[in-house]
Tab-separated table of C-alpha atoms in Angstrom:
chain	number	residue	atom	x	y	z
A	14	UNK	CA	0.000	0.000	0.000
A	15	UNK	CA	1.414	3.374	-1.156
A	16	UNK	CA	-0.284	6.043	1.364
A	17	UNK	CA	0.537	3.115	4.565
A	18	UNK	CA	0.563	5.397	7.274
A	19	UNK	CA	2.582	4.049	10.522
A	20	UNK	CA	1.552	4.599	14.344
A	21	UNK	CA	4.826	6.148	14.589
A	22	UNK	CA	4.810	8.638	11.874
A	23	UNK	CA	1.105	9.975	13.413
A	24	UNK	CA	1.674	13.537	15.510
A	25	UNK	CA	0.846	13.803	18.770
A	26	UNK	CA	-2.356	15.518	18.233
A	27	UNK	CA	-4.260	14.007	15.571
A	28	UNK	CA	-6.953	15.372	12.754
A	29	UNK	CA	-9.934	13.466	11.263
A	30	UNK	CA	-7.572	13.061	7.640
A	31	UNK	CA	-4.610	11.317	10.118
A	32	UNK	CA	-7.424	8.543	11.546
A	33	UNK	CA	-8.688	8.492	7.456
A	34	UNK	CA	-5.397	8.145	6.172
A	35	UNK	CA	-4.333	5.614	9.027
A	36	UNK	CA	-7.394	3.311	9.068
A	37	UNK	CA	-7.803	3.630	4.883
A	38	UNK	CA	-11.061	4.842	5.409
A	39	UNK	CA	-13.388	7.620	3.890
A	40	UNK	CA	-13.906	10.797	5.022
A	41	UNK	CA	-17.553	10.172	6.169
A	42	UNK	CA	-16.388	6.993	7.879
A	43	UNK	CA	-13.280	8.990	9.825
A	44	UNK	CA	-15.760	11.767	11.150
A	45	UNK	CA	-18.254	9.092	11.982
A	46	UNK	CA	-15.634	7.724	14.204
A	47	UNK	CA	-14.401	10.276	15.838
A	48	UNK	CA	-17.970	11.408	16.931
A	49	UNK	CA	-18.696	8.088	18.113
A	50	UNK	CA	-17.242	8.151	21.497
A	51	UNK	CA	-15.220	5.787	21.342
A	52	UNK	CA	-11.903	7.592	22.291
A	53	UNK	CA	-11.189	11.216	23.314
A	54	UNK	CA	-11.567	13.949	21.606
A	55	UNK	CA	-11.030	17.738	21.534
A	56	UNK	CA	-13.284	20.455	20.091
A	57	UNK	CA	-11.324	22.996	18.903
A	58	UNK	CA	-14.719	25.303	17.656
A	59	UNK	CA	-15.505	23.154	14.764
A	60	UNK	CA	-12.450	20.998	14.218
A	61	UNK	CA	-11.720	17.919	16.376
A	62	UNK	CA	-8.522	16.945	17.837
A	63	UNK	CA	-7.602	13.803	19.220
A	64	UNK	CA	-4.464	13.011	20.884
A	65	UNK	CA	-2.636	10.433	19.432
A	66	UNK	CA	-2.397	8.288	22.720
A	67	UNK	CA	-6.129	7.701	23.196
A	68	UNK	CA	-6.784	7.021	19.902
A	69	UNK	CA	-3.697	4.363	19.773
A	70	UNK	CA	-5.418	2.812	23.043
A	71	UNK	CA	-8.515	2.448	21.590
A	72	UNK	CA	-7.207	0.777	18.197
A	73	UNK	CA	-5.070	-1.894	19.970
A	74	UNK	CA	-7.703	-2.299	22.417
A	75	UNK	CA	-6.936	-0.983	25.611
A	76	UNK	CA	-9.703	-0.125	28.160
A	77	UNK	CA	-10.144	4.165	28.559
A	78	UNK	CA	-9.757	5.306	31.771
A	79	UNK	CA	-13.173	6.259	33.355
């Protein structure tokens, strides 16, 4: 894959296009993600950040703190 984006190359504060490009997955799809809830996220007025830590956790499956 030509556009393989490593864990390691991600910044510490992620955008939606970092978990699109990282996953492989469509715009609609990212967006749909990061509103889910599933990992933390930062509103930044209308654009989302997401440090790169919780969303790591939550793709190798490690419980969110409470």
């Amino acid at each position: 894959m030509k556009n393989e984006v490593r864990s390691d190359d991600l910044p510490e504060v992620l955008e939606v296009k970092h978990i699109q490009q990282f996953l492989g997955v469509g715009q609609v799809q990212a967006y749909d993600l990061a509103n889910s809830g599933q990992f933390h996220v930062v509103r930044v007025g209308r654009r989302i950040k997401i440090p790169k830590k919780s969303f790591l956790d939550w793709f190798f499956g490690k419980k969110q703190d409470a």
